[in-house]
mmCIF file of C-alpha atoms in Angstrom:
data_model
loop_
_atom_site.group_PDB
_atom_site.id
_atom_site.type_symbol
_atom_site.label_atom_id
_atom_site.label_comp_id
_atom_site.label_asym_id
_atom_site.label_seq_id
_atom_site.Cartn_x
_atom_site.Cartn_y
_atom_site.Cartn_z
ATOM 1 C CA MET A 717 0.097 0.071 0.190
ATOM 2 C CA GLN A 718 1.365 3.506 -1.169
ATOM 3 C CA PRO A 719 1.021 6.792 0.929
ATOM 4 C CA GLY A 720 -2.430 8.051 -0.450
ATOM 5 C CA GLU A 721 -4.237 4.785 -1.034
ATOM 6 C CA MET A 722 -7.431 4.692 0.687
ATOM 7 C CA ILE A 723 -7.949 1.141 2.959
ATOM 8 C CA PRO A 724 -9.626 0.619 6.066
ATOM 9 C CA THR A 725 -7.422 -0.384 9.013
ATOM 10 C CA ARG A 726 -9.526 -3.540 9.768
ATOM 11 C CA HIS A 727 -8.171 -4.643 6.955
ATOM 12 C CA ALA A 728 -4.338 -4.281 7.454
ATOM 13 C CA TYR A 729 -5.425 -6.558 11.093
ATOM 14 C CA GLY A 730 -6.988 -9.385 8.734
ATOM 15 C CA GLU A 731 -4.152 -9.670 6.902
ATOM 16 C CA GLU A 732 -1.675 -9.379 9.680
ATOM 17 C CA LEU A 733 -3.176 -12.095 11.919
ATOM 18 C CA VAL A 734 -2.816 -14.717 8.974
ATOM 19 C CA ALA A 735 0.898 -13.620 9.003
ATOM 20 C CA LEU A 736 1.388 -13.885 12.759
ATOM 21 C CA GLY A 737 -0.512 -16.994 12.348
ATOM 22 C CA GLY A 738 2.282 -18.761 10.455
ATOM 23 C CA ASP A 739 4.542 -17.470 13.020
ATOM 24 C CA LEU A 740 3.102 -17.932 16.595
ATOM 25 C CA PRO A 741 1.523 -21.511 16.775
ATOM 26 C CA ASN A 742 -0.152 -20.309 20.171
ATOM 27 C CA LEU A 743 -1.946 -17.325 19.069
ATOM 28 C CA VAL A 744 -5.824 -18.061 18.320
ATOM 29 C CA VAL A 745 -8.409 -15.682 17.220
ATOM 30 C CA LEU A 746 -12.093 -15.352 19.254
ATOM 31 C CA GLU A 747 -15.013 -13.938 17.327
ATOM 32 C CA ALA A 748 -18.539 -12.787 17.957
ATOM 33 C CA ASP A 749 -20.710 -13.736 14.675
ATOM 34 C CA ILE A 750 -18.850 -11.036 12.846
ATOM 35 C CA SER A 751 -16.094 -11.899 11.242
ATOM 36 C CA LYS A 752 -16.411 -10.507 7.952
ATOM 37 C CA SER A 753 -16.835 -6.855 9.509
ATOM 38 C CA THR A 754 -13.398 -7.635 11.782
ATOM 39 C CA GLN A 755 -11.927 -9.112 9.205
ATOM 40 C CA THR A 756 -10.736 -12.290 10.952
ATOM 41 C CA TYR A 757 -12.138 -14.658 8.521
ATOM 42 C CA ARG A 758 -9.119 -14.310 6.864
ATOM 43 C CA PHE A 759 -7.714 -16.119 9.920
ATOM 44 C CA ALA A 760 -10.199 -18.789 9.744
ATOM 45 C CA ARG A 761 -9.829 -20.000 6.719
ATOM 46 C CA ALA A 762 -5.850 -20.113 6.934
ATOM 47 C CA PHE A 763 -6.088 -21.686 10.481
ATOM 48 C CA PRO A 764 -9.766 -22.682 11.061
ATOM 49 C CA GLU A 765 -8.388 -25.354 13.700
ATOM 50 C CA ARG A 766 -7.750 -21.917 15.582
ATOM 51 C CA PHE A 767 -10.458 -20.118 15.267
ATOM 52 C CA PHE A 768 -13.434 -19.689 17.718
ATOM 53 C CA GLN A 769 -16.871 -18.706 16.489
ATOM 54 C CA MET A 770 -18.326 -17.703 19.827
ATOM 55 C CA GLY A 771 -21.677 -16.257 18.464
ATOM 56 C CA VAL A 772 -23.036 -12.890 19.730
ATOM 57 C CA ALA A 773 -21.808 -13.283 22.964
ATOM 58 C CA GLU A 774 -18.852 -10.997 23.766
ATOM 59 C CA ALA A 775 -19.086 -11.652 27.747
ATOM 60 C CA ASN A 776 -18.420 -15.210 27.315
ATOM 61 C CA MET A 777 -15.930 -14.927 24.766
ATOM 62 C CA MET A 778 -13.493 -12.438 27.081
ATOM 63 C CA LEU A 779 -14.161 -15.686 30.088
ATOM 64 C CA VAL A 780 -13.090 -18.059 27.386
ATOM 65 C CA ALA A 781 -9.895 -15.705 25.970
ATOM 66 C CA ALA A 782 -8.893 -15.225 29.526
ATOM 67 C CA GLY A 783 -9.077 -19.253 30.251
ATOM 68 C CA LEU A 784 -7.046 -19.771 27.281
ATOM 69 C CA ALA A 785 -4.803 -17.237 28.038
ATOM 70 C CA THR A 786 -3.989 -19.317 31.526
ATOM 71 C CA THR A 787 -2.724 -22.131 29.126
ATOM 72 C CA GLY A 788 0.013 -20.232 27.414
ATOM 73 C CA LYS A 789 -2.385 -19.226 24.271
ATOM 74 C CA ILE A 790 -2.092 -15.886 23.031
ATOM 75 C CA PRO A 791 -5.603 -14.780 22.218
ATOM 76 C CA PHE A 792 -7.026 -11.866 19.365
ATOM 77 C CA VAL A 793 -10.263 -11.182 20.770
ATOM 78 C CA SER A 794 -12.702 -9.101 17.960
ATOM 79 C CA THR A 795 -16.018 -7.351 17.654
ATOM 80 C CA TYR A 796 -17.242 -4.063 17.674
ATOM 81 C CA ALA A 797 -15.582 -1.903 19.961
ATOM 82 C CA VAL A 798 -18.614 -0.528 21.542
ATOM 83 C CA PHE A 799 -19.326 -4.123 22.141
ATOM 84 C CA GLY A 800 -15.939 -5.454 23.393
ATOM 85 C CA THR A 801 -15.779 -2.559 25.564
ATOM 86 C CA MET A 802 -19.165 -2.096 27.182
ATOM 87 C CA ARG A 803 -21.221 -5.172 27.172
ATOM 88 C CA ALA A 804 -18.106 -7.372 28.221
ATOM 89 C CA CYS A 805 -16.625 -4.393 30.176
ATOM 90 C CA GLU A 806 -16.805 -6.362 33.610
ATOM 91 C CA GLN A 807 -15.227 -9.415 32.154
ATOM 92 C CA VAL A 808 -12.451 -7.523 30.539
ATOM 93 C CA ARG A 809 -11.478 -5.727 33.944
ATOM 94 C CA THR A 810 -11.872 -8.361 36.350
ATOM 95 C CA PHE A 811 -11.317 -11.645 34.131
ATOM 96 C CA ILE A 812 -8.321 -10.519 31.903
ATOM 97 C CA ALA A 813 -6.836 -7.066 33.189
ATOM 98 C CA HIS A 814 -6.767 -7.772 37.172
ATOM 99 C CA THR A 815 -5.081 -11.093 36.589
ATOM 100 C CA HIS A 816 -2.789 -9.573 33.525
ATOM 101 C CA LEU A 817 -3.782 -12.064 30.929
ATOM 102 C CA ASN A 818 -2.405 -11.828 27.734
ATOM 103 C CA VAL A 819 -5.655 -11.012 25.907
ATOM 104 C CA LYS A 820 -5.201 -8.985 23.057
ATOM 105 C CA ILE A 821 -8.711 -7.443 22.905
ATOM 106 C CA ALA A 822 -8.905 -6.403 19.037
ATOM 107 C CA CYS A 823 -12.101 -4.249 18.050
ATOM 108 C CA SER A 824 -13.113 -2.813 14.659
ATOM 109 C CA HIS A 825 -16.034 0.192 13.760
ATOM 110 C CA GLY A 826 -14.135 2.527 16.407
ATOM 111 C CA GLY A 827 -15.477 6.447 16.936
ATOM 112 C CA VAL A 828 -18.650 7.614 14.727
ATOM 113 C CA THR A 829 -17.200 5.514 11.719
ATOM 114 C CA PRO A 830 -20.117 3.107 11.663
ATOM 115 C CA GLY A 831 -22.202 5.938 10.144
ATOM 116 C CA ASN A 832 -25.621 4.888 9.209
ATOM 117 C CA ASP A 833 -25.233 2.352 11.771
ATOM 118 C CA GLY A 834 -25.822 4.999 14.807
ATOM 119 C CA VAL A 835 -25.522 5.128 17.929
ATOM 120 C CA THR A 836 -25.771 1.703 19.266
ATOM 121 C CA HIS A 837 -22.521 0.625 16.910
ATOM 122 C CA GLN A 838 -20.788 4.044 17.428
ATOM 123 C CA ALA A 839 -17.918 3.495 20.148
ATOM 124 C CA THR A 840 -17.442 7.330 21.559
ATOM 125 C CA GLU A 841 -16.206 6.110 25.015
ATOM 126 C CA ASP A 842 -14.607 2.999 24.799
ATOM 127 C CA LEU A 843 -10.570 4.849 24.946
ATOM 128 C CA GLY A 844 -11.786 6.285 27.582
ATOM 129 C CA ILE A 845 -13.392 3.181 29.543
ATOM 130 C CA MET A 846 -10.167 0.902 28.867
ATOM 131 C CA ARG A 847 -7.615 3.533 29.678
ATOM 132 C CA THR A 848 -9.055 3.591 33.079
ATOM 133 C CA ILE A 849 -8.417 0.134 33.629
ATOM 134 C CA PRO A 850 -4.940 -0.826 35.095
ATOM 135 C CA GLY A 851 -2.516 -2.278 33.417
ATOM 136 C CA MET A 852 -4.470 -2.408 29.969
ATOM 137 C CA THR A 853 -2.737 -0.813 27.247
ATOM 138 C CA VAL A 854 -4.548 1.212 24.754
ATOM 139 C CA ILE A 855 -3.570 1.471 20.893
ATOM 140 C CA MET A 856 -5.371 2.761 17.913
ATOM 141 C CA PRO A 857 -3.125 2.989 14.426
ATOM 142 C CA ALA A 858 -3.182 5.561 11.973
ATOM 143 C CA ASP A 859 -3.205 3.664 8.771
ATOM 144 C CA TYR A 860 -2.563 0.427 7.190
ATOM 145 C CA HIS A 861 1.012 0.209 7.619
ATOM 146 C CA ALA A 862 1.116 1.181 11.284
ATOM 147 C CA THR A 863 -1.649 -1.583 12.083
ATOM 148 C CA ARG A 864 0.033 -4.245 10.637
ATOM 149 C CA ARG A 865 3.291 -2.847 12.421
ATOM 150 C CA LEU A 866 1.208 -2.313 15.961
ATOM 151 C CA VAL A 867 -0.699 -5.274 15.785
ATOM 152 C CA ARG A 868 2.293 -7.810 15.402
ATOM 153 C CA ALA A 869 3.822 -5.774 18.272
ATOM 154 C CA ALA A 870 0.572 -6.247 20.030
ATOM 155 C CA ALA A 871 1.314 -9.912 19.577
ATOM 156 C CA TYR A 872 4.640 -10.272 21.294
ATOM 157 C CA TYR A 873 3.508 -7.261 23.916
ATOM 158 C CA SER A 874 3.181 -8.877 27.522
ATOM 159 C CA GLY A 875 0.013 -8.551 28.716
ATOM 160 C CA PRO A 876 -3.732 -7.081 27.979
ATOM 161 C CA VAL A 877 -3.844 -4.677 24.874
ATOM 162 C CA TYR A 878 -6.881 -2.744 23.639
ATOM 163 C CA LEU A 879 -6.802 -2.336 20.054
ATOM 164 C CA ARG A 880 -9.000 0.353 18.057
ATOM 165 C CA PHE A 881 -9.809 -0.023 14.391
ATOM 166 C CA THR A 882 -11.912 2.000 11.749
ATOM 167 C CA ARG A 883 -14.572 0.850 9.991
ATOM 168 C CA ASP A 884 -14.387 3.505 6.733
ATOM 169 C CA PRO A 885 -11.405 3.833 4.600
ATOM 170 C CA VAL A 886 -8.211 5.999 5.829
ATOM 171 C CA PRO A 887 -5.616 7.515 3.929
ATOM 172 C CA VAL A 888 -2.084 5.691 3.831
ATOM 173 C CA ILE A 889 0.039 7.834 5.421
ATOM 174 C CA TYR A 890 3.629 6.120 6.161
ATOM 175 C CA THR A 891 5.585 2.976 4.491
ATOM 176 C CA ASP A 892 6.365 -0.260 5.090
ATOM 177 C CA ALA A 893 9.532 0.930 6.508
ATOM 178 C CA ASP A 894 8.465 2.803 9.485
ATOM 179 C CA GLU A 895 8.672 1.377 12.264
ATOM 180 C CA PHE A 896 6.502 1.937 15.502
ATOM 181 C CA VAL A 897 7.083 1.148 18.850
ATOM 182 C CA ILE A 898 4.019 0.657 21.573
ATOM 183 C CA GLY A 899 4.084 3.643 23.754
ATOM 184 C CA LYS A 900 6.549 5.934 21.690
ATOM 185 C CA GLY A 901 4.696 7.984 19.702
ATOM 186 C CA LYS A 902 5.825 9.486 16.154
ATOM 187 C CA VAL A 903 6.407 13.262 14.892
ATOM 188 C CA VAL A 904 4.945 12.895 11.244
ATOM 189 C CA GLN A 905 5.564 16.359 10.422
ATOM 190 C CA ALA A 906 7.574 19.019 12.422
ATOM 191 C CA GLY A 907 6.469 22.682 12.604
ATOM 192 C CA GLU A 908 6.574 25.330 14.956
ATOM 193 C CA ASP A 909 3.301 27.404 15.549
ATOM 194 C CA VAL A 910 0.934 24.327 16.986
ATOM 195 C CA SER A 911 0.885 21.169 17.828
ATOM 196 C CA LEU A 912 -1.850 18.795 16.493
ATOM 197 C CA VAL A 913 -1.800 15.970 18.483
ATOM 198 C CA ALA A 914 -3.961 12.878 16.975
ATOM 199 C CA ILE A 915 -5.021 9.517 17.393
ATOM 200 C CA GLY A 916 -5.867 6.758 14.861
ATOM 201 C CA ASP A 917 -7.308 8.111 11.500
ATOM 202 C CA PHE A 918 -7.558 11.445 13.106
ATOM 203 C CA VAL A 919 -3.746 11.758 12.156
ATOM 204 C CA ALA A 920 -4.768 12.401 8.631
ATOM 205 C CA VAL A 921 -7.605 14.948 9.906
ATOM 206 C CA ALA A 922 -4.723 16.955 11.424
ATOM 207 C CA LEU A 923 -2.664 16.678 7.994
ATOM 208 C CA GLU A 924 -5.575 18.029 6.281
ATOM 209 C CA ALA A 925 -5.677 20.760 8.638
ATOM 210 C CA ARG A 926 -2.222 21.354 8.247
ATOM 211 C CA THR A 927 -2.128 21.663 4.971
ATOM 212 C CA LEU A 928 -5.010 24.357 5.191
ATOM 213 C CA LEU A 929 -2.752 26.543 7.746
ATOM 214 C CA ALA A 930 0.077 26.308 5.688
ATOM 215 C CA GLN A 931 -2.153 28.562 3.611
ATOM 216 C CA ARG A 932 -2.717 31.292 6.587
ATOM 217 C CA GLY A 933 0.922 30.926 6.908
ATOM 218 C CA LEU A 934 1.211 29.028 10.071
ATOM 219 C CA SER A 935 3.234 26.087 10.651
ATOM 220 C CA ALA A 936 1.536 22.872 12.270
ATOM 221 C CA GLU A 937 3.454 19.929 14.052
ATOM 222 C CA VAL A 938 1.265 16.776 13.187
ATOM 223 C CA LEU A 939 2.212 14.283 16.607
ATOM 224 C CA ASP A 940 0.449 10.447 16.276
ATOM 225 C CA ILE A 941 -0.500 9.422 19.705
ATOM 226 C CA HIS A 942 -1.051 5.985 18.430
ATOM 227 C CA THR A 943 -0.792 4.486 21.885
ATOM 228 C CA LEU A 944 -3.195 6.386 24.110
ATOM 229 C CA LYS A 945 -1.831 3.968 27.269
ATOM 230 C CA PRO A 946 0.660 4.170 28.009
ATOM 231 C CA LEU A 947 1.538 7.779 26.917
ATOM 232 C CA ASP A 948 4.753 9.125 25.389
ATOM 233 C CA ARG A 949 4.760 12.033 27.848
ATOM 234 C CA ASP A 950 7.978 13.444 26.917
ATOM 235 C CA LEU A 951 6.836 13.627 22.962
ATOM 236 C CA ILE A 952 3.980 15.807 24.096
ATOM 237 C CA VAL A 953 5.949 17.756 26.418
ATOM 238 C CA ALA A 954 8.359 18.544 24.046
ATOM 239 C CA SER A 955 6.265 19.390 21.193
ATOM 240 C CA ALA A 956 4.151 21.659 23.474
ATOM 241 C CA ARG A 957 7.101 23.592 24.767
ATOM 242 C CA LYS A 958 8.323 23.999 21.357
ATOM 243 C CA THR A 959 4.904 25.421 19.832
ATOM 244 C CA ARG A 960 3.254 26.834 22.665
ATOM 245 C CA ARG A 961 -0.009 25.261 21.468
ATOM 246 C CA VAL A 962 -1.498 22.125 21.447
ATOM 247 C CA VAL A 963 -5.113 20.956 19.709
ATOM 248 C CA THR A 964 -5.852 17.504 20.202
ATOM 249 C CA LEU A 965 -7.984 15.205 17.696
ATOM 250 C CA GLU A 966 -10.170 12.177 18.176
ATOM 251 C CA ASP A 967 -13.156 10.301 16.651
ATOM 252 C CA HIS A 968 -14.050 10.149 20.650
ATOM 253 C CA GLN A 969 -15.614 12.155 23.363
ATOM 254 C CA ILE A 970 -13.075 15.096 24.340
ATOM 255 C CA GLN A 971 -13.616 13.616 27.945
ATOM 256 C CA GLY A 972 -11.715 10.516 29.281
ATOM 257 C CA GLY A 973 -9.767 10.051 25.867
ATOM 258 C CA LEU A 974 -6.911 11.761 24.100
ATOM 259 C CA GLY A 975 -7.646 14.986 24.815
ATOM 260 C CA SER A 976 -8.157 14.361 28.201
ATOM 261 C CA ALA A 977 -4.938 12.648 28.774
ATOM 262 C CA VAL A 978 -2.833 15.174 26.825
ATOM 263 C CA ALA A 979 -4.295 18.179 29.453
ATOM 264 C CA GLU A 980 -3.204 15.897 32.273
ATOM 265 C CA VAL A 981 -0.081 15.594 31.124
ATOM 266 C CA LEU A 982 -0.031 19.431 30.392
ATOM 267 C CA GLY A 983 -1.534 20.424 33.221
ATOM 268 C CA GLU A 984 1.014 18.533 35.448
ATOM 269 C CA GLU A 985 4.423 19.372 33.444
ATOM 270 C CA CYS A 986 3.846 21.729 30.935
ATOM 271 C CA PRO A 987 0.553 24.363 31.302
ATOM 272 C CA THR A 988 0.272 25.131 27.445
ATOM 273 C CA PRO A 989 -3.342 26.580 25.709
ATOM 274 C CA MET A 990 -5.273 23.680 24.414
ATOM 275 C CA ARG A 991 -8.124 22.696 22.321
ATOM 276 C CA ARG A 992 -9.648 19.577 22.276
ATOM 277 C CA ILE A 993 -11.681 17.894 18.874
ATOM 278 C CA GLY A 994 -14.354 15.466 19.702
ATOM 279 C CA LEU A 995 -17.441 14.498 20.372
ATOM 280 C CA ARG A 996 -18.929 17.229 22.946
ATOM 281 C CA ASP A 997 -21.034 15.608 25.596
ATOM 282 C CA THR A 998 -22.899 14.478 23.245
ATOM 283 C CA PHE A 999 -24.316 11.195 21.149
ATOM 284 C CA ALA A 1000 -23.601 11.425 17.110
ATOM 285 C CA GLU A 1001 -26.316 10.498 14.775
ATOM 286 C CA SER A 1002 -26.372 8.052 12.096
ATOM 287 C CA GLY A 1003 -25.389 9.342 8.943
ATOM 288 C CA GLU A 1004 -22.231 9.719 6.535
ATOM 289 C CA TYR A 1005 -18.970 9.280 8.190
ATOM 290 C CA ARG A 1006 -17.847 12.407 6.596
ATOM 291 C CA LEU A 1007 -20.898 14.678 7.321
ATOM 292 C CA LEU A 1008 -21.350 13.356 10.840
ATOM 293 C CA LEU A 1009 -17.165 14.442 11.281
ATOM 294 C CA ARG A 1010 -18.559 17.942 9.745
ATOM 295 C CA LYS A 1011 -21.777 18.254 11.773
ATOM 296 C CA TYR A 1012 -20.018 17.621 15.528
ATOM 297 C CA GLY A 1013 -16.582 19.966 14.666
ATOM 298 C CA MET A 1014 -14.485 17.264 14.264
ATOM 299 C CA ASP A 1015 -13.265 17.728 10.879
ATOM 300 C CA ALA A 1016 -10.263 19.735 9.367
ATOM 301 C CA GLU A 1017 -11.950 23.293 9.237
ATOM 302 C CA ALA A 1018 -13.274 22.694 12.992
ATOM 303 C CA THR A 1019 -9.291 22.178 13.815
ATOM 304 C CA VAL A 1020 -8.236 24.858 11.696
ATOM 305 C CA ALA A 1021 -10.773 27.381 13.761
ATOM 306 C CA ALA A 1022 -9.545 26.055 16.909
ATOM 307 C CA VAL A 1023 -5.726 26.749 15.865
ATOM 308 C CA MET A 1024 -7.283 30.031 14.962
ATOM 309 C CA GLU A 1025 -8.666 30.343 18.435
ATOM 310 C CA LEU A 1026 -5.157 30.099 19.893
ATOM 311 C CA MET A 1027 -3.445 32.285 18.114
ATOM 312 C CA LYS A 1028 -5.550 35.391 18.994
#
């Protein structure tokens, strides 16, 4: 995949699972009856003896994954983000995280990307929920290459991990040569006037906003914080000290997610004027994804407006 091409990150997840299946004979996949949507059907075809179709029973699926982890397996558990983090929250917290089991919870359809499926399928609180669970690592890759690298890293990472993917296609930003380390963000583009700190598919939104800001004579630094927890505090503080202004971007409620995490860091280490792009204590309605971003002030134009407020 080349920069500029469009592909959902869930497709990269499905492809990397198959590659990992050949490398790790103890890797197993559990699915909640939506393998075409989550792309785990690819693993099912390649390794049917290591694929478990659990049906629409997410809480039980997490318990089975916990049991498999105690036997030395590496379970990847897949469903929609809204179900994996809410319907099964108690099981994730008490039976996976509390015992620090090596379970990877890999969920698709994060944020408002389910679009027309509406609020029942839009996970806009999941990052905040998972971030507050002790010992849980939380990751959302920005594009195809980041997804493949970070899924592989998660498979070799000890302990519970939450991975969040998109339903809709997102632009390819990186190349196959780019490296990713869990807990270490990336400077996608350097800048001097403002730091655009983004997670997941909103890295592309930040890059679009950067182009618009350049037309106004402003230089924006774009950070990809693919790991929400553990957060790369050093990178965020260094960027904030350089630009003196911060805008966070996420497909999530502004409470509890990236915006909150960055505000906590800056409040403790480097007080900086900032704005947060995301849902503002509201549920999104049904609709086409890009139109929803515009309606709720989560697109590149809204980001530019937030930056201009900080420039006053």
